[in-house]
JSON list of N, CA and C in Angstrom, two decimals:
[
{"chain": "A", "resi": 11, "resn": "MET", "atom": "N", "xyz": [-38.64, 7.34, 19.00]},
{"chain": "A", "resi": 11, "resn": "MET", "atom": "CA", "xyz": [-37.09, 7.34, 18.20]},
{"chain": "A", "resi": 11, "resn": "MET", "atom": "C", "xyz": [-36.99, 8.75, 17.93]},
{"chain": "A", "resi": 12, "resn": "LEU", "atom": "N", "xyz": [-36.94, 9.98, 18.56]},
{"chain": "A", "resi": 12, "resn": "LEU", "atom": "CA", "xyz": [-36.65, 11.57, 19.43]},
{"chain": "A", "resi": 12, "resn": "LEU", "atom": "C", "xyz": [-35.98, 11.01, 20.47]},
{"chain": "A", "resi": 13, "resn": "LYS", "atom": "N", "xyz": [-36.28, 9.90, 21.50]},
{"chain": "A", "resi": 13, "resn": "LYS", "atom": "CA", "xyz": [-35.55, 10.11, 22.39]},
{"chain": "A", "resi": 13, "resn": "LYS", "atom": "C", "xyz": [-34.35, 9.13, 22.54]},
{"chain": "A", "resi": 14, "resn": "TYR", "atom": "N", "xyz": [-34.81, 7.96, 21.49]},
{"chain": "A", "resi": 14, "resn": "TYR", "atom": "CA", "xyz": [-33.76, 7.36, 21.27]},
{"chain": "A", "resi": 14, "resn": "TYR", "atom": "C", "xyz": [-32.34, 7.84, 21.11]},
{"chain": "A", "resi": 15, "resn": "TYR", "atom": "N", "xyz": [-32.43, 8.47, 19.66]},
{"chain": "A", "resi": 15, "resn": "TYR", "atom": "CA", "xyz": [-31.54, 9.36, 18.98]},
{"chain": "A", "resi": 15, "resn": "TYR", "atom": "C", "xyz": [-31.18, 10.34, 20.57]},
{"chain": "A", "resi": 16, "resn": "VAL", "atom": "N", "xyz": [-31.63, 10.69, 21.26]},
{"chain": "A", "resi": 16, "resn": "VAL", "atom": "CA", "xyz": [-30.93, 11.74, 22.14]},
{"chain": "A", "resi": 16, "resn": "VAL", "atom": "C", "xyz": [-30.66, 11.53, 22.69]},
{"chain": "A", "resi": 17, "resn": "SER", "atom": "N", "xyz": [-30.78, 10.37, 23.38]},
{"chain": "A", "resi": 17, "resn": "SER", "atom": "CA", "xyz": [-29.92, 9.10, 24.85]},
{"chain": "A", "resi": 17, "resn": "SER", "atom": "C", "xyz": [-28.08, 8.09, 24.29]},
{"chain": "A", "resi": 18, "resn": "LEU", "atom": "N", "xyz": [-28.55, 8.17, 22.79]},
{"chain": "A", "resi": 18, "resn": "LEU", "atom": "CA", "xyz": [-27.38, 7.90, 22.28]},
{"chain": "A", "resi": 18, "resn": "LEU", "atom": "C", "xyz": [-26.52, 8.47, 21.95]},
{"chain": "A", "resi": 19, "resn": "LYS", "atom": "N", "xyz": [-27.54, 9.69, 21.25]},
{"chain": "A", "resi": 19, "resn": "LYS", "atom": "CA", "xyz": [-26.20, 11.44, 20.77]},
{"chain": "A", "resi": 19, "resn": "LYS", "atom": "C", "xyz": [-25.44, 11.77, 22.41]},
{"chain": "A", "resi": 20, "resn": "THR", "atom": "N", "xyz": [-26.54, 11.56, 23.57]},
{"chain": "A", "resi": 20, "resn": "THR", "atom": "CA", "xyz": [-25.85, 11.39, 25.60]},
{"chain": "A", "resi": 20, "resn": "THR", "atom": "C", "xyz": [-24.52, 10.79, 25.48]},
{"chain": "A", "resi": 21, "resn": "PHE", "atom": "N", "xyz": [-25.75, 9.44, 25.41]},
{"chain": "A", "resi": 21, "resn": "PHE", "atom": "CA", "xyz": [-24.40, 8.51, 25.20]},
{"chain": "A", "resi": 21, "resn": "PHE", "atom": "C", "xyz": [-23.25, 8.72, 24.70]},
{"chain": "A", "resi": 22, "resn": "LEU", "atom": "N", "xyz": [-22.97, 9.20, 23.42]},
{"chain": "A", "resi": 22, "resn": "LEU", "atom": "CA", "xyz": [-21.73, 8.38, 22.70]},
{"chain": "A", "resi": 22, "resn": "LEU", "atom": "C", "xyz": [-21.33, 10.25, 23.02]},
{"chain": "A", "resi": 23, "resn": "ARG", "atom": "N", "xyz": [-21.82, 11.61, 23.70]},
{"chain": "A", "resi": 23, "resn": "ARG", "atom": "CA", "xyz": [-20.81, 12.42, 23.81]},
{"chain": "A", "resi": 23, "resn": "ARG", "atom": "C", "xyz": [-20.32, 12.53, 24.93]},
{"chain": "A", "resi": 24, "resn": "GLY", "atom": "N", "xyz": [-20.49, 11.19, 26.02]},
{"chain": "A", "resi": 24, "resn": "GLY", "atom": "CA", "xyz": [-19.96, 10.76, 27.31]},
{"chain": "A", "resi": 24, "resn": "GLY", "atom": "C", "xyz": [-18.65, 9.91, 27.33]},
{"chain": "A", "resi": 25, "resn": "LEU", "atom": "N", "xyz": [-18.45, 9.66, 26.37]},
{"chain": "A", "resi": 25, "resn": "LEU", "atom": "CA", "xyz": [-17.89, 9.00, 25.86]},
{"chain": "A", "resi": 25, "resn": "LEU", "atom": "C", "xyz": [-15.89, 9.55, 25.73]},
{"chain": "A", "resi": 26, "resn": "PRO", "atom": "N", "xyz": [-14.90, 8.75, 25.95]},
{"chain": "A", "resi": 26, "resn": "PRO", "atom": "CA", "xyz": [-14.16, 9.39, 26.24]},
{"chain": "A", "resi": 26, "resn": "PRO", "atom": "C", "xyz": [-13.22, 9.79, 25.03]},
{"chain": "A", "resi": 27, "resn": "LYS", "atom": "N", "xyz": [-12.26, 10.73, 25.06]},
{"chain": "A", "resi": 27, "resn": "LYS", "atom": "CA", "xyz": [-12.09, 11.40, 23.10]},
{"chain": "A", "resi": 27, "resn": "LYS", "atom": "C", "xyz": [-10.78, 10.41, 22.76]},
{"chain": "A", "resi": 28, "resn": "CYS", "atom": "N", "xyz": [-10.81, 9.98, 21.84]},
{"chain": "A", "resi": 28, "resn": "CYS", "atom": "CA", "xyz": [-9.28, 9.18, 21.31]},
{"chain": "A", "resi": 28, "resn": "CYS", "atom": "C", "xyz": [-8.32, 9.41, 20.61]},
{"chain": "A", "resi": 29, "resn": "ASP", "atom": "N", "xyz": [-7.24, 10.10, 20.66]},
{"chain": "A", "resi": 29, "resn": "ASP", "atom": "CA", "xyz": [-6.25, 11.03, 19.88]},
{"chain": "A", "resi": 29, "resn": "ASP", "atom": "C", "xyz": [-5.36, 9.59, 18.93]},
{"chain": "A", "resi": 30, "resn": "ASP", "atom": "N", "xyz": [-5.59, 8.50, 17.58]},
{"chain": "A", "resi": 30, "resn": "ASP", "atom": "CA", "xyz": [-5.32, 7.47, 17.81]},
{"chain": "A", "resi": 30, "resn": "ASP", "atom": "C", "xyz": [-4.50, 8.68, 16.37]},
{"chain": "A", "resi": 31, "resn": "ARG", "atom": "N", "xyz": [-3.80, 10.06, 16.36]},
{"chain": "A", "resi": 31, "resn": "ARG", "atom": "CA", "xyz": [-3.36, 9.59, 14.95]},
{"chain": "A", "resi": 31, "resn": "ARG", "atom": "C", "xyz": [-1.70, 9.37, 14.92]},
{"chain": "A", "resi": 32, "resn": "GLY", "atom": "N", "xyz": [-1.39, 8.88, 16.40]},
{"chain": "A", "resi": 32, "resn": "GLY", "atom": "CA", "xyz": [0.04, 9.08, 16.00]},
{"chain": "A", "resi": 32, "resn": "GLY", "atom": "C", "xyz": [-0.19, 7.26, 15.98]},
{"chain": "A", "resi": 33, "resn": "ALA", "atom": "N", "xyz": [-0.76, 6.49, 16.37]},
{"chain": "A", "resi": 33, "resn": "ALA", "atom": "CA", "xyz": [-0.62, 4.69, 15.65]},
{"chain": "A", "resi": 33, "resn": "ALA", "atom": "C", "xyz": [-1.16, 4.75, 13.97]},
{"chain": "A", "resi": 34, "resn": "THR", "atom": "N", "xyz": [-2.29, 5.47, 13.47]},
{"chain": "A", "resi": 34, "resn": "THR", "atom": "CA", "xyz": [-2.80, 5.81, 12.35]},
{"chain": "A", "resi": 34, "resn": "THR", "atom": "C", "xyz": [-1.25, 5.46, 11.77]},
{"chain": "A", "resi": 35, "resn": "ALA", "atom": "N", "xyz": [-0.63, 6.77, 11.59]},
{"chain": "A", "resi": 35, "resn": "ALA", "atom": "CA", "xyz": [0.58, 6.98, 10.65]},
{"chain": "A", "resi": 35, "resn": "ALA", "atom": "C", "xyz": [1.63, 6.33, 11.25]},
{"chain": "A", "resi": 36, "resn": "VAL", "atom": "N", "xyz": [2.08, 4.26, 12.26]},
{"chain": "A", "resi": 36, "resn": "VAL", "atom": "CA", "xyz": [2.27, 3.55, 12.45]},
{"chain": "A", "resi": 36, "resn": "VAL", "atom": "C", "xyz": [2.33, 3.19, 11.76]},
{"chain": "A", "resi": 37, "resn": "GLU", "atom": "N", "xyz": [0.33, 2.18, 11.43]},
{"chain": "A", "resi": 37, "resn": "GLU", "atom": "CA", "xyz": [-0.04, 2.12, 10.45]},
{"chain": "A", "resi": 37, "resn": "GLU", "atom": "C", "xyz": [0.23, 2.02, 9.27]},
{"chain": "A", "resi": 38, "resn": "TYR", "atom": "N", "xyz": [0.33, 3.38, 8.92]},
{"chain": "A", "resi": 38, "resn": "TYR", "atom": "CA", "xyz": [0.36, 3.72, 7.09]},
{"chain": "A", "resi": 38, "resn": "TYR", "atom": "C", "xyz": [1.85, 3.37, 7.18]},
{"chain": "A", "resi": 39, "resn": "GLY", "atom": "N", "xyz": [2.98, 4.33, 7.87]},
{"chain": "A", "resi": 39, "resn": "GLY", "atom": "CA", "xyz": [4.01, 3.16, 7.36]},
{"chain": "A", "resi": 39, "resn": "GLY", "atom": "C", "xyz": [4.17, 2.25, 7.17]},
{"chain": "A", "resi": 40, "resn": "LEU", "atom": "N", "xyz": [3.44, 1.17, 8.04]},
{"chain": "A", "resi": 40, "resn": "LEU", "atom": "CA", "xyz": [4.32, 0.09, 8.42]},
{"chain": "A", "resi": 40, "resn": "LEU", "atom": "C", "xyz": [3.46, -1.23, 6.37]},
{"chain": "A", "resi": 41, "resn": "ILE", "atom": "N", "xyz": [2.37, -0.20, 5.88]},
{"chain": "A", "resi": 41, "resn": "ILE", "atom": "CA", "xyz": [2.12, -0.83, 4.79]},
{"chain": "A", "resi": 41, "resn": "ILE", "atom": "C", "xyz": [2.46, -0.18, 3.79]},
{"chain": "A", "resi": 42, "resn": "VAL", "atom": "N", "xyz": [3.03, 0.84, 4.03]},
{"chain": "A", "resi": 42, "resn": "VAL", "atom": "CA", "xyz": [3.69, 1.62, 2.46]},
{"chain": "A", "resi": 42, "resn": "VAL", "atom": "C", "xyz": [5.14, 0.66, 3.13]},
{"chain": "A", "resi": 43, "resn": "ALA", "atom": "N", "xyz": [5.26, 0.51, 3.98]},
{"chain": "A", "resi": 43, "resn": "ALA", "atom": "CA", "xyz": [7.05, 0.04, 4.16]},
{"chain": "A", "resi": 43, "resn": "ALA", "atom": "C", "xyz": [6.69, -1.62, 2.45]},
{"chain": "A", "resi": 44, "resn": "LEU", "atom": "N", "xyz": [5.53, -2.34, 3.63]},
{"chain": "A", "resi": 44, "resn": "LEU", "atom": "CA", "xyz": [5.15, -3.73, 3.40]},
{"chain": "A", "resi": 44, "resn": "LEU", "atom": "C", "xyz": [5.10, -3.63, 2.06]},
{"chain": "A", "resi": 45, "resn": "ILE", "atom": "N", "xyz": [4.69, -2.90, 1.51]},
{"chain": "A", "resi": 45, "resn": "ILE", "atom": "CA", "xyz": [4.40, -2.56, 0.09]},
{"chain": "A", "resi": 45, "resn": "ILE", "atom": "C", "xyz": [5.73, -2.57, -1.15]},
{"chain": "A", "resi": 46, "resn": "ALA", "atom": "N", "xyz": [6.62, -0.91, -0.34]},
{"chain": "A", "resi": 46, "resn": "ALA", "atom": "CA", "xyz": [7.21, -1.49, -0.70]},
{"chain": "A", "resi": 46, "resn": "ALA", "atom": "C", "xyz": [8.35, -2.36, -1.40]},
{"chain": "A", "resi": 47, "resn": "ALA", "atom": "N", "xyz": [8.88, -3.44, 0.33]},
{"chain": "A", "resi": 47, "resn": "ALA", "atom": "CA", "xyz": [9.28, -4.52, -0.21]},
{"chain": "A", "resi": 47, "resn": "ALA", "atom": "C", "xyz": [8.83, -6.03, -1.20]},
{"chain": "A", "resi": 48, "resn": "VAL", "atom": "N", "xyz": [7.28, -5.80, -1.19]},
{"chain": "A", "resi": 48, "resn": "VAL", "atom": "CA", "xyz": [6.96, -6.71, -2.64]},
{"chain": "A", "resi": 48, "resn": "VAL", "atom": "C", "xyz": [7.73, -6.36, -4.34]},
{"chain": "A", "resi": 49, "resn": "ILE", "atom": "N", "xyz": [7.52, -4.21, -3.85]},
{"chain": "A", "resi": 49, "resn": "ILE", "atom": "CA", "xyz": [7.91, -3.68, -5.14]},
{"chain": "A", "resi": 49, "resn": "ILE", "atom": "C", "xyz": [9.30, -3.89, -6.26]},
{"chain": "A", "resi": 50, "resn": "ILE", "atom": "N", "xyz": [9.79, -3.97, -4.55]},
{"chain": "A", "resi": 50, "resn": "ILE", "atom": "CA", "xyz": [11.60, -4.81, -4.38]},
{"chain": "A", "resi": 50, "resn": "ILE", "atom": "C", "xyz": [12.06, -5.53, -4.85]},
{"chain": "A", "resi": 51, "resn": "GLY", "atom": "N", "xyz": [11.14, -6.64, -4.08]},
{"chain": "A", "resi": 51, "resn": "GLY", "atom": "CA", "xyz": [10.90, -8.14, -4.69]},
{"chain": "A", "resi": 51, "resn": "GLY", "atom": "C", "xyz": [10.93, -8.50, -6.34]},
{"chain": "A", "resi": 52, "resn": "ILE", "atom": "N", "xyz": [9.31, -8.31, -6.46]},
{"chain": "A", "resi": 52, "resn": "ILE", "atom": "CA", "xyz": [8.98, -8.26, -7.90]},
{"chain": "A", "resi": 52, "resn": "ILE", "atom": "C", "xyz": [10.50, -7.56, -8.67]},
{"chain": "A", "resi": 53, "resn": "VAL", "atom": "N", "xyz": [10.38, -6.19, -8.47]},
{"chain": "A", "resi": 53, "resn": "VAL", "atom": "CA", "xyz": [11.17, -5.32, -9.64]},
{"chain": "A", "resi": 53, "resn": "VAL", "atom": "C", "xyz": [12.59, -6.54, -9.51]},
{"chain": "A", "resi": 54, "resn": "THR", "atom": "N", "xyz": [13.31, -7.44, -8.50]},
{"chain": "A", "resi": 54, "resn": "THR", "atom": "CA", "xyz": [14.22, -7.59, -8.70]},
{"chain": "A", "resi": 54, "resn": "THR", "atom": "C", "xyz": [14.45, -9.09, -9.45]},
{"chain": "A", "resi": 55, "resn": "THR", "atom": "N", "xyz": [13.01, -9.81, -9.02]},
{"chain": "A", "resi": 55, "resn": "THR", "atom": "CA", "xyz": [12.88, -11.26, -9.61]},
{"chain": "A", "resi": 55, "resn": "THR", "atom": "C", "xyz": [12.07, -11.32, -11.24]},
{"chain": "A", "resi": 56, "resn": "LEU", "atom": "N", "xyz": [12.26, -9.91, -11.31]},
{"chain": "A", "resi": 56, "resn": "LEU", "atom": "CA", "xyz": [11.16, -10.31, -12.86]},
{"chain": "A", "resi": 56, "resn": "LEU", "atom": "C", "xyz": [12.92, -9.11, -13.78]},
{"chain": "A", "resi": 57, "resn": "GLY", "atom": "N", "xyz": [13.55, -8.69, -12.87]},
{"chain": "A", "resi": 57, "resn": "GLY", "atom": "CA", "xyz": [14.43, -7.12, -14.40]},
{"chain": "A", "resi": 57, "resn": "GLY", "atom": "C", "xyz": [15.38, -8.17, -14.15]},
{"chain": "A", "resi": 58, "resn": "THR", "atom": "N", "xyz": [16.29, -9.82, -12.84]},
{"chain": "A", "resi": 58, "resn": "THR", "atom": "CA", "xyz": [16.85, -10.71, -13.47]},
{"chain": "A", "resi": 58, "resn": "THR", "atom": "C", "xyz": [16.40, -10.95, -14.50]},
{"chain": "A", "resi": 59, "resn": "GLN", "atom": "N", "xyz": [15.20, -12.14, -15.09]},
{"chain": "A", "resi": 59, "resn": "GLN", "atom": "CA", "xyz": [14.67, -12.81, -15.71]},
{"chain": "A", "resi": 59, "resn": "GLN", "atom": "C", "xyz": [14.62, -11.29, -17.32]},
{"chain": "A", "resi": 60, "resn": "ILE", "atom": "N", "xyz": [14.35, -10.39, -17.03]},
{"chain": "A", "resi": 60, "resn": "ILE", "atom": "CA", "xyz": [14.25, -9.48, -18.11]},
{"chain": "A", "resi": 60, "resn": "ILE", "atom": "C", "xyz": [15.58, -9.34, -18.83]},
{"chain": "A", "resi": 61, "resn": "ALA", "atom": "N", "xyz": [16.67, -9.08, -17.76]},
{"chain": "A", "resi": 61, "resn": "ALA", "atom": "CA", "xyz": [18.01, -8.75, -18.42]},
{"chain": "A", "resi": 61, "resn": "ALA", "atom": "C", "xyz": [18.61, -10.75, -19.09]},
{"chain": "A", "resi": 62, "resn": "ASN", "atom": "N", "xyz": [18.43, -11.71, -18.47]},
{"chain": "A", "resi": 62, "resn": "ASN", "atom": "CA", "xyz": [18.43, -12.51, -20.04]},
{"chain": "A", "resi": 62, "resn": "ASN", "atom": "C", "xyz": [18.21, -12.77, -20.97]},
{"chain": "A", "resi": 63, "resn": "VAL", "atom": "N", "xyz": [16.69, -12.44, -20.69]},
{"chain": "A", "resi": 63, "resn": "VAL", "atom": "CA", "xyz": [15.70, -12.53, -21.91]},
{"chain": "A", "resi": 63, "resn": "VAL", "atom": "C", "xyz": [16.38, -11.18, -23.16]},
{"chain": "A", "resi": 64, "resn": "PHE", "atom": "N", "xyz": [17.10, -10.33, -22.60]},
{"chain": "A", "resi": 64, "resn": "PHE", "atom": "CA", "xyz": [17.36, -9.22, -23.50]},
{"chain": "A", "resi": 64, "resn": "PHE", "atom": "C", "xyz": [19.48, -9.49, -24.68]},
{"chain": "A", "resi": 65, "resn": "THR", "atom": "N", "xyz": [19.50, -10.38, -23.12]},
{"chain": "A", "resi": 65, "resn": "THR", "atom": "CA", "xyz": [21.02, -11.45, -23.25]},
{"chain": "A", "resi": 65, "resn": "THR", "atom": "C", "xyz": [20.48, -12.10, -23.90]},
{"chain": "A", "resi": 66, "resn": "THR", "atom": "N", "xyz": [19.85, -13.06, -23.87]},
{"chain": "A", "resi": 66, "resn": "THR", "atom": "CA", "xyz": [19.34, -14.01, -25.67]},
{"chain": "A", "resi": 66, "resn": "THR", "atom": "C", "xyz": [19.45, -13.48, -26.52]},
{"chain": "A", "resi": 67, "resn": "VAL", "atom": "N", "xyz": [18.56, -12.08, -26.51]},
{"chain": "A", "resi": 67, "resn": "VAL", "atom": "CA", "xyz": [17.87, -11.56, -27.75]},
{"chain": "A", "resi": 67, "resn": "VAL", "atom": "C", "xyz": [19.69, -10.98, -28.19]},
{"chain": "A", "resi": 68, "resn": "SER", "atom": "N", "xyz": [19.69, -10.38, -27.67]},
{"chain": "A", "resi": 68, "resn": "SER", "atom": "CA", "xyz": [21.50, -9.80, -28.21]},
{"chain": "A", "resi": 68, "resn": "SER", "atom": "C", "xyz": [22.64, -10.45, -28.51]},
{"chain": "A", "resi": 69, "resn": "ASN", "atom": "N", "xyz": [22.53, -11.79, -28.33]},
{"chain": "A", "resi": 69, "resn": "ASN", "atom": "CA", "xyz": [23.43, -12.84, -28.50]},
{"chain": "A", "resi": 69, "resn": "ASN", "atom": "C", "xyz": [23.31, -13.82, -30.13]},
{"chain": "A", "resi": 70, "resn": "GLN", "atom": "N", "xyz": [22.17, -13.22, -30.14]},
{"chain": "A", "resi": 70, "resn": "GLN", "atom": "CA", "xyz": [21.34, -14.18, -31.36]},
{"chain": "A", "resi": 70, "resn": "GLN", "atom": "C", "xyz": [21.38, -13.24, -32.51]},
{"chain": "A", "resi": 71, "resn": "LEU", "atom": "N", "xyz": [20.93, -11.42, -32.26]},
{"chain": "A", "resi": 71, "resn": "LEU", "atom": "CA", "xyz": [22.04, -11.04, -33.12]},
{"chain": "A", "resi": 71, "resn": "LEU", "atom": "C", "xyz": [22.41, -11.11, -33.87]},
{"chain": "A", "resi": 72, "resn": "PRO", "atom": "N", "xyz": [22.38, -10.70, -35.50]},
{"chain": "A", "resi": 72, "resn": "PRO", "atom": "CA", "xyz": [24.39, -11.08, -36.44]},
{"chain": "A", "resi": 72, "resn": "PRO", "atom": "C", "xyz": [24.67, -9.71, -35.72]},
{"chain": "A", "resi": 73, "resn": "ALA", "atom": "N", "xyz": [25.71, -10.31, -36.46]},
{"chain": "A", "resi": 73, "resn": "ALA", "atom": "CA", "xyz": [27.15, -9.24, -36.25]},
{"chain": "A", "resi": 73, "resn": "ALA", "atom": "C", "xyz": [26.39, -7.89, -36.93]},
{"chain": "A", "resi": 74, "resn": "PRO", "atom": "N", "xyz": [26.96, -7.20, -36.33]},
{"chain": "A", "resi": 74, "resn": "PRO", "atom": "CA", "xyz": [26.79, -5.12, -37.68]},
{"chain": "A", "resi": 74, "resn": "PRO", "atom": "C", "xyz": [28.43, -5.77, -38.75]},
{"chain": "A", "resi": 75, "resn": "PRO", "atom": "N", "xyz": [27.57, -4.88, -39.80]},
{"chain": "A", "resi": 75, "resn": "PRO", "atom": "CA", "xyz": [28.89, -4.94, -40.50]},
{"chain": "A", "resi": 75, "resn": "PRO", "atom": "C", "xyz": [30.05, -4.40, -40.43]},
{"chain": "A", "resi": 76, "resn": "ALA", "atom": "N", "xyz": [30.67, -4.94, -40.66]},
{"chain": "A", "resi": 76, "resn": "ALA", "atom": "CA", "xyz": [32.10, -3.82, -40.35]},
{"chain": "A", "resi": 76, "resn": "ALA", "atom": "C", "xyz": [33.18, -2.71, -41.86]},
{"chain": "A", "resi": 77, "resn": "GLY", "atom": "N", "xyz": [33.29, -1.38, -40.77]},
{"chain": "A", "resi": 77, "resn": "GLY", "atom": "CA", "xyz": [33.13, -0.38, -41.42]},
{"chain": "A", "resi": 77, "resn": "GLY", "atom": "C", "xyz": [32.30, 0.03, -41.74]},
{"chain": "A", "resi": 78, "resn": "GLY", "atom": "N", "xyz": [31.39, 0.08, -41.14]},
{"chain": "A", "resi": 78, "resn": "GLY", "atom": "CA", "xyz": [29.36, 0.50, -41.60]},
{"chain": "A", "resi": 78, "resn": "GLY", "atom": "C", "xyz": [29.02, 1.36, -40.53]}
]
């Protein structure tokens, strides 16, 4: 068992090191942009619907008494 572990460790050491920090940053940037686009779409849709509900409720409320 130890022989396999040592040979695996030796093999993994021989692999070239790859630096993928730049690619990871780009991927995170794309994820953030996608999440932002979804949030903007939801807020735009729900914002219009909520504004319509408030307008309807406001129009149905009685007017305040004059001079009050």
